[in-house]
Amino acid sequence: MACHGKQLGIPITCVLPRFIPLSTISLCKDFGAKVVVQGINNTESRKVALELAQKSGGEFIDGHDHIDIIAGAGTIALEIFEDVKDVDVIVVPVGGGGLLAGITAAVRELSPKTRVIGVESKASHCFSEALKNGKPVNVQTRTSLSPSLAMSRFGYNSFNIIKGTPTEVAKIKEMDLARAILIMLENHKFAVEGAGALAPAAVMTGQVEDIQGKKVVCVISGGNVDSTMLGQSIDKGLIADDRLALVEVFLPDRPGGLCELLELTSSTGAKTKHIYMEHVFHKFDIFTVKMKLEVVTSGMQHSEELRKILEQRYGDDLSFHMRKMRAV
């Protein structure tokens, strides 16, 4: 909206929630839009935008549920069918529903045999709740790696378009979403936001069934990820992919202890990412220091190798934490 408003000479005011990435705010301002940051979620920001439109006499455009925006989203399906013949499955991220509704409407007319699967974060599940209740209902949202889709209610226009169409839903955990962001960056060189990684995450976690030998298209819908959230996503993704471990060990508080620990860690090829030192708040005596190391490995097998080497040296003074490994 900000971009087209600038091109057409139309003043645009963007009302955004407080959790929105700073890069998105800066981008809107760069395109000449006035930015109002108000509301703790998209639904509250929508109410503020409606009030501003009524007071100023402006036109309110719902970025998630406006009928013209839904129609525009449908052109994605047109492009898919132009580029890929005989598509079996299209996997679509879901928030307020506009993207899913537009693609569903186009698929229903052009290729009824194609399955459309909506993917939502477990932190924001307004779509599945709307299907369960037969209408959009308010739901409680939580902080998510896909903040642009954190809607407390599914769009009414979108729901009426989708209603009656066989619809499948996948729900993604935040850790699996982080892993998808990491893999998209490492393997495909795409820096995507959480919303853009939802569809690949559904495929990676096996939540899209019966796709062996099928033509599957994942809609990667967003790249508005700021550096802070990308960094957090990478760390969480490494944990989810069993490549980031937390090592806790009690050492004598004297010179050389940390050096030996780091040498043992590096001897396996593992990389120490962060080091934390705790002198006071632990249960051992005052001549002991608790060291915490965040260690990057190549995977579970490498982590197990590191754990065994450290366990031989430190015994019961060692705790080793990974996602799929109990602390030992």
Short mmCIF file of C-alpha atoms in Angstrom, two decimals:
data_model
loop_
_atom_site.label_atom_id
_atom_site.label_comp_id
_atom_site.label_asym_id
_atom_site.label_seq_id
_atom_site.Cartn_x
_atom_site.Cartn_y
_atom_site.Cartn_z
CA MET A 1 0.00 0.00 0.00
CA ALA A 2 2.76 2.44 0.92
CA CYS A 3 4.58 1.76 -2.34
CA HIS A 4 1.54 2.17 -4.59
CA GLY A 5 0.36 5.20 -2.64
CA LYS A 6 3.67 6.91 -3.35
CA GLN A 7 3.47 6.04 -7.05
CA LEU A 8 -0.10 7.35 -7.35
CA GLY A 9 0.35 10.39 -5.13
CA ILE A 10 -2.16 9.12 -2.56
CA PRO A 11 -1.36 9.75 1.13
CA ILE A 12 -1.19 6.49 3.06
CA THR A 13 -1.34 5.92 6.81
CA CYS A 14 -0.19 2.50 8.01
CA VAL A 15 -1.40 1.42 11.44
CA LEU A 16 0.90 -1.28 12.80
CA PRO A 17 0.99 -3.25 16.08
CA ARG A 18 3.77 -2.72 18.56
CA PHE A 19 5.43 -6.09 17.94
CA ILE A 20 5.97 -5.46 14.22
CA PRO A 21 9.63 -5.68 13.06
CA LEU A 22 11.39 -2.32 12.98
CA SER A 23 12.45 -3.01 9.39
CA THR A 24 8.79 -3.03 8.34
CA ILE A 25 8.18 0.34 9.98
CA SER A 26 11.26 1.82 8.30
CA LEU A 27 10.23 0.44 4.91
CA CYS A 28 6.75 1.98 5.15
CA LYS A 29 8.29 5.34 6.07
CA ASP A 30 10.78 5.10 3.21
CA PHE A 31 7.85 4.81 0.81
CA GLY A 32 6.42 8.02 2.24
CA ALA A 33 3.65 6.55 4.38
CA LYS A 34 2.70 7.95 7.76
CA VAL A 35 3.15 5.20 10.35
CA VAL A 36 1.06 4.87 13.51
CA VAL A 37 2.27 2.16 15.89
CA GLN A 38 -0.62 1.29 18.18
CA GLY A 39 -2.19 -1.91 19.49
CA ILE A 40 -0.74 -5.10 20.94
CA ASN A 41 -1.90 -7.23 17.99
CA ASN A 42 -3.21 -6.91 14.46
CA THR A 43 -6.83 -6.90 15.60
CA GLU A 44 -6.32 -3.89 17.91
CA SER A 45 -4.42 -2.05 15.17
CA ARG A 46 -7.33 -2.70 12.81
CA LYS A 47 -9.72 -0.99 15.24
CA VAL A 48 -7.41 2.02 15.47
CA ALA A 49 -7.20 2.21 11.68
CA LEU A 50 -11.00 2.13 11.38
CA GLU A 51 -11.32 5.00 13.86
CA LEU A 52 -8.69 7.07 12.02
CA ALA A 53 -10.44 6.45 8.69
CA GLN A 54 -13.79 7.56 10.09
CA LYS A 55 -12.34 10.71 11.65
CA SER A 56 -10.35 11.73 8.60
CA GLY A 57 -12.83 10.63 5.95
CA GLY A 58 -10.24 8.30 4.48
CA GLU A 59 -10.75 4.86 2.97
CA PHE A 60 -10.04 1.92 5.27
CA ILE A 61 -8.32 -1.01 3.58
CA ASP A 62 -7.97 -4.21 5.59
CA GLY A 63 -4.65 -5.76 4.60
CA HIS A 64 -5.90 -9.23 5.56
CA ASP A 65 -9.56 -9.28 4.50
CA HIS A 66 -10.30 -6.57 1.91
CA ILE A 67 -12.05 -8.14 -1.07
CA ASP A 68 -9.71 -6.53 -3.62
CA ILE A 69 -6.64 -7.72 -1.73
CA ILE A 70 -8.12 -11.23 -1.62
CA ALA A 71 -8.58 -11.05 -5.40
CA GLY A 72 -4.99 -9.91 -5.77
CA ALA A 73 -3.82 -12.87 -3.69
CA GLY A 74 -5.63 -15.13 -6.12
CA THR A 75 -3.25 -14.09 -8.89
CA ILE A 76 -0.57 -16.12 -7.08
CA ALA A 77 -2.51 -19.25 -8.06
CA LEU A 78 -2.63 -18.02 -11.67
CA GLU A 79 1.16 -17.68 -11.69
CA ILE A 80 1.55 -21.13 -10.14
CA PHE A 81 -0.57 -22.76 -12.85
CA GLU A 82 1.33 -20.89 -15.55
CA ASP A 83 4.69 -22.13 -14.25
CA VAL A 84 3.81 -25.64 -13.03
CA LYS A 85 1.56 -28.06 -14.88
CA ASP A 86 -0.77 -30.42 -13.04
CA VAL A 87 -0.13 -29.13 -9.52
CA ASP A 88 -1.31 -31.63 -6.90
CA VAL A 89 -0.92 -29.61 -3.69
CA ILE A 90 -0.54 -25.91 -2.82
CA VAL A 91 0.54 -25.15 0.75
CA VAL A 92 -0.39 -21.67 1.98
CA PRO A 93 0.41 -19.76 5.21
CA VAL A 94 -2.66 -18.51 7.07
CA GLY A 95 -3.26 -15.51 9.30
CA GLY A 96 -6.29 -13.34 8.62
CA GLY A 97 -7.15 -15.52 5.62
CA GLY A 98 -6.84 -13.21 2.61
CA LEU A 99 -4.00 -15.12 0.95
CA LEU A 100 -5.65 -18.50 1.50
CA ALA A 101 -9.06 -17.27 0.34
CA GLY A 102 -7.72 -15.76 -2.88
CA ILE A 103 -5.74 -18.87 -3.79
CA THR A 104 -8.63 -21.17 -2.83
CA ALA A 105 -11.07 -19.24 -5.04
CA ALA A 106 -8.73 -19.43 -8.04
CA VAL A 107 -7.97 -23.12 -7.53
CA ARG A 108 -11.66 -23.93 -7.19
CA GLU A 109 -12.30 -22.48 -10.65
CA LEU A 110 -9.14 -23.50 -12.49
CA SER A 111 -8.06 -26.81 -10.94
CA PRO A 112 -10.60 -28.33 -8.53
CA LYS A 113 -8.50 -31.49 -8.12
CA THR A 114 -5.63 -29.50 -6.57
CA ARG A 115 -5.49 -29.70 -2.77
CA VAL A 116 -5.06 -26.42 -0.90
CA ILE A 117 -3.64 -26.74 2.60
CA GLY A 118 -3.62 -23.87 5.07
CA VAL A 119 -0.76 -23.67 7.56
CA GLU A 120 -0.96 -21.70 10.78
CA SER A 121 1.28 -21.26 13.79
CA LYS A 122 0.12 -22.93 17.00
CA ALA A 123 0.65 -19.52 18.58
CA SER A 124 -2.12 -18.09 16.38
CA HIS A 125 -4.83 -20.54 15.36
CA CYS A 126 -7.82 -18.42 14.34
CA PHE A 127 -8.32 -20.37 11.08
CA SER A 128 -8.78 -23.80 12.65
CA GLU A 129 -11.03 -22.27 15.32
CA ALA A 130 -13.18 -20.64 12.63
CA LEU A 131 -13.58 -23.99 10.87
CA LYS A 132 -14.44 -25.73 14.14
CA ASN A 133 -17.06 -23.13 15.10
CA GLY A 134 -18.47 -22.58 11.63
CA LYS A 135 -17.64 -18.87 11.79
CA PRO A 136 -14.75 -16.55 12.73
CA VAL A 137 -14.29 -16.34 16.49
CA ASN A 138 -11.86 -14.49 18.73
CA VAL A 139 -8.84 -16.48 19.91
CA GLN A 140 -5.95 -15.71 22.22
CA THR A 141 -2.68 -15.18 20.34
CA ARG A 142 0.85 -15.63 21.66
CA THR A 143 4.17 -14.14 20.63
CA SER A 144 5.32 -15.87 17.46
CA LEU A 145 8.08 -15.92 14.86
CA SER A 146 5.31 -15.07 12.39
CA PRO A 147 3.95 -11.81 13.89
CA SER A 148 2.36 -10.66 10.62
CA LEU A 149 -0.06 -13.60 10.89
CA ALA A 150 -0.87 -13.17 14.59
CA MET A 151 -4.58 -12.47 14.09
CA SER A 152 -7.04 -12.92 16.92
CA ARG A 153 -9.90 -13.49 14.46
CA PHE A 154 -10.15 -14.91 10.95
CA GLY A 155 -11.50 -12.55 8.27
CA TYR A 156 -15.23 -12.72 7.52
CA ASN A 157 -14.82 -12.19 3.79
CA SER A 158 -12.11 -14.81 3.64
CA PHE A 159 -14.18 -17.31 5.61
CA ASN A 160 -17.22 -16.89 3.37
CA ILE A 161 -15.07 -17.51 0.29
CA ILE A 162 -13.45 -20.63 1.75
CA LYS A 163 -16.65 -21.99 3.34
CA GLY A 164 -17.87 -25.15 1.63
CA THR A 165 -14.49 -25.95 0.10
CA PRO A 166 -12.72 -29.05 1.48
CA THR A 167 -9.98 -27.49 3.57
CA GLU A 168 -6.97 -29.05 5.28
CA VAL A 169 -5.09 -27.37 8.12
CA ALA A 170 -1.58 -27.92 9.48
CA LYS A 171 -0.40 -26.42 12.77
CA ILE A 172 3.29 -25.63 13.26
CA LYS A 173 5.26 -25.40 16.50
CA GLU A 174 7.54 -22.40 16.92
CA MET A 175 10.70 -24.54 17.10
CA ASP A 176 9.82 -26.26 13.82
CA LEU A 177 9.18 -22.85 12.29
CA ALA A 178 12.61 -21.67 13.42
CA ARG A 179 14.20 -24.76 11.87
CA ALA A 180 12.44 -24.03 8.57
CA ILE A 181 13.74 -20.44 8.60
CA LEU A 182 17.27 -21.78 9.16
CA ILE A 183 17.03 -24.40 6.40
CA MET A 184 15.58 -21.90 3.92
CA LEU A 185 18.56 -19.64 4.63
CA GLU A 186 21.24 -22.34 4.55
CA ASN A 187 19.99 -24.56 1.73
CA HIS A 188 18.04 -22.18 -0.49
CA LYS A 189 19.63 -18.80 0.32
CA PHE A 190 16.24 -17.24 1.11
CA ALA A 191 16.00 -14.95 4.15
CA VAL A 192 12.30 -15.39 4.93
CA GLU A 193 10.18 -14.19 7.81
CA GLY A 194 8.22 -16.62 9.93
CA ALA A 195 5.10 -16.30 7.79
CA GLY A 196 7.11 -17.18 4.71
CA ALA A 197 8.54 -20.30 6.34
CA LEU A 198 5.23 -21.78 7.52
CA ALA A 199 4.48 -23.70 4.32
CA PRO A 200 7.96 -25.30 4.04
CA ALA A 201 7.78 -26.11 7.78
CA ALA A 202 4.56 -28.06 7.23
CA VAL A 203 6.23 -30.17 4.55
CA MET A 204 9.45 -30.66 6.55
CA THR A 205 7.55 -31.88 9.62
CA GLY A 206 5.44 -34.34 7.62
CA GLN A 207 2.16 -32.57 8.29
CA VAL A 208 1.29 -32.49 4.59
CA GLU A 209 0.26 -36.08 3.93
CA ASP A 210 0.15 -38.12 0.72
CA ILE A 211 2.68 -36.06 -1.26
CA GLN A 212 5.15 -38.77 -2.29
CA GLY A 213 5.72 -38.37 -6.03
CA LYS A 214 3.31 -35.41 -6.15
CA LYS A 215 3.84 -31.86 -7.39
CA VAL A 216 3.77 -29.66 -4.29
CA VAL A 217 4.03 -25.86 -4.28
CA CYS A 218 4.83 -23.99 -1.06
CA VAL A 219 3.85 -20.32 -1.01
CA ILE A 220 6.73 -18.40 0.61
CA SER A 221 4.92 -15.18 1.29
CA GLY A 222 7.22 -12.84 3.17
CA GLY A 223 10.78 -11.64 3.56
CA ASN A 224 10.22 -8.79 6.02
CA VAL A 225 12.46 -10.20 8.73
CA ASP A 226 14.66 -7.85 10.73
CA SER A 227 18.17 -8.82 11.74
CA THR A 228 17.32 -9.29 15.43
CA MET A 229 14.52 -11.77 14.79
CA LEU A 230 16.56 -13.53 12.09
CA GLY A 231 19.39 -14.05 14.57
CA GLN A 232 17.01 -15.44 17.18
CA SER A 233 15.41 -17.69 14.57
CA ILE A 234 18.80 -19.07 13.54
CA ASP A 235 19.69 -19.93 17.15
CA LYS A 236 16.31 -21.58 17.76
CA GLY A 237 16.62 -23.36 14.43
CA LEU A 238 20.02 -24.76 15.40
CA ILE A 239 18.50 -26.11 18.62
CA ALA A 240 15.58 -27.63 16.70
CA ASP A 241 18.02 -29.21 14.25
CA ASP A 242 20.10 -30.68 17.11
CA ARG A 243 23.11 -28.51 16.31
CA LEU A 244 23.22 -26.22 19.35
CA ALA A 245 23.90 -27.65 22.80
CA LEU A 246 24.20 -26.14 26.26
CA VAL A 247 27.12 -27.41 28.33
CA GLU A 248 27.08 -26.72 32.08
CA VAL A 249 30.08 -27.73 34.16
CA PHE A 250 31.43 -26.88 37.62
CA LEU A 251 35.14 -26.01 37.60
CA PRO A 252 37.66 -25.15 40.32
CA ASP A 253 37.94 -21.36 40.44
CA ARG A 254 41.58 -21.19 39.42
CA PRO A 255 43.60 -20.34 36.29
CA GLY A 256 43.53 -22.90 33.48
CA GLY A 257 40.14 -24.48 34.16
CA LEU A 258 38.27 -22.69 31.39
CA CYS A 259 41.18 -23.14 28.99
CA GLU A 260 41.09 -26.92 29.47
CA LEU A 261 37.31 -27.01 28.94
CA LEU A 262 37.57 -25.04 25.70
CA GLU A 263 40.42 -27.22 24.44
CA LEU A 264 38.41 -30.38 25.07
CA THR A 265 35.42 -28.86 23.29
CA SER A 266 37.40 -27.73 20.26
CA SER A 267 39.19 -31.10 20.01
CA THR A 268 35.98 -32.57 18.58
CA GLY A 269 35.54 -29.78 16.04
CA ALA A 270 32.69 -28.19 17.98
CA LYS A 271 32.54 -24.39 18.08
CA THR A 272 31.89 -22.44 21.27
CA LYS A 273 29.31 -19.73 20.53
CA HIS A 274 28.84 -18.09 23.94
CA ILE A 275 30.43 -18.42 27.39
CA TYR A 276 28.67 -17.58 30.66
CA MET A 277 30.35 -17.62 34.08
CA GLU A 278 28.51 -17.87 37.41
CA HIS A 279 30.48 -17.41 40.64
CA VAL A 280 27.79 -16.89 43.27
CA PHE A 281 24.36 -18.34 42.46
CA HIS A 282 25.10 -22.05 42.48
CA LYS A 283 25.05 -24.83 45.07
CA PHE A 284 28.75 -25.66 45.17
CA ASP A 285 31.35 -24.07 47.43
CA ILE A 286 32.83 -20.60 46.99
CA PHE A 287 35.93 -21.97 45.30
CA THR A 288 33.87 -23.32 42.38
CA VAL A 289 32.63 -21.55 39.26
CA LYS A 290 29.73 -22.70 37.11
CA MET A 291 30.53 -22.43 33.40
CA LYS A 292 27.87 -22.43 30.71
CA LEU A 293 28.86 -22.89 27.08
CA GLU A 294 26.61 -22.69 24.03
CA VAL A 295 28.26 -25.08 21.60
CA VAL A 296 27.54 -25.53 17.89
CA THR A 297 27.91 -29.06 16.50
CA SER A 298 27.15 -30.74 13.18
CA GLY A 299 24.28 -32.74 14.65
CA MET A 300 23.22 -35.34 17.20
CA GLN A 301 26.09 -37.77 16.52
CA HIS A 302 28.69 -35.01 16.89
CA SER A 303 27.02 -33.80 20.10
CA GLU A 304 27.08 -37.30 21.54
CA GLU A 305 30.81 -37.53 20.79
CA LEU A 306 31.40 -34.24 22.61
CA ARG A 307 29.27 -35.29 25.56
CA LYS A 308 31.25 -38.51 26.06
CA ILE A 309 34.60 -36.70 26.02
CA LEU A 310 33.43 -34.09 28.54
CA GLU A 311 31.78 -36.72 30.71
CA GLN A 312 35.03 -38.68 30.94
CA ARG A 313 36.76 -35.56 32.26
CA TYR A 314 34.10 -33.96 34.47
CA GLY A 315 31.78 -36.83 35.47
CA ASP A 316 28.91 -35.73 37.71
CA ASP A 317 30.00 -32.08 37.48
CA LEU A 318 28.72 -32.01 33.88
CA SER A 319 25.23 -31.34 32.53
CA PHE A 320 24.70 -31.57 28.77
CA HIS A 321 21.47 -30.26 27.23
CA MET A 322 20.03 -30.76 23.76
CA ARG A 323 16.50 -30.75 22.39
CA LYS A 324 16.33 -34.52 21.89
CA MET A 325 18.72 -35.46 24.67
CA ARG A 326 17.93 -35.43 28.37
CA ALA A 327 20.33 -33.54 30.59
CA VAL A 328 23.07 -35.93 31.66
#
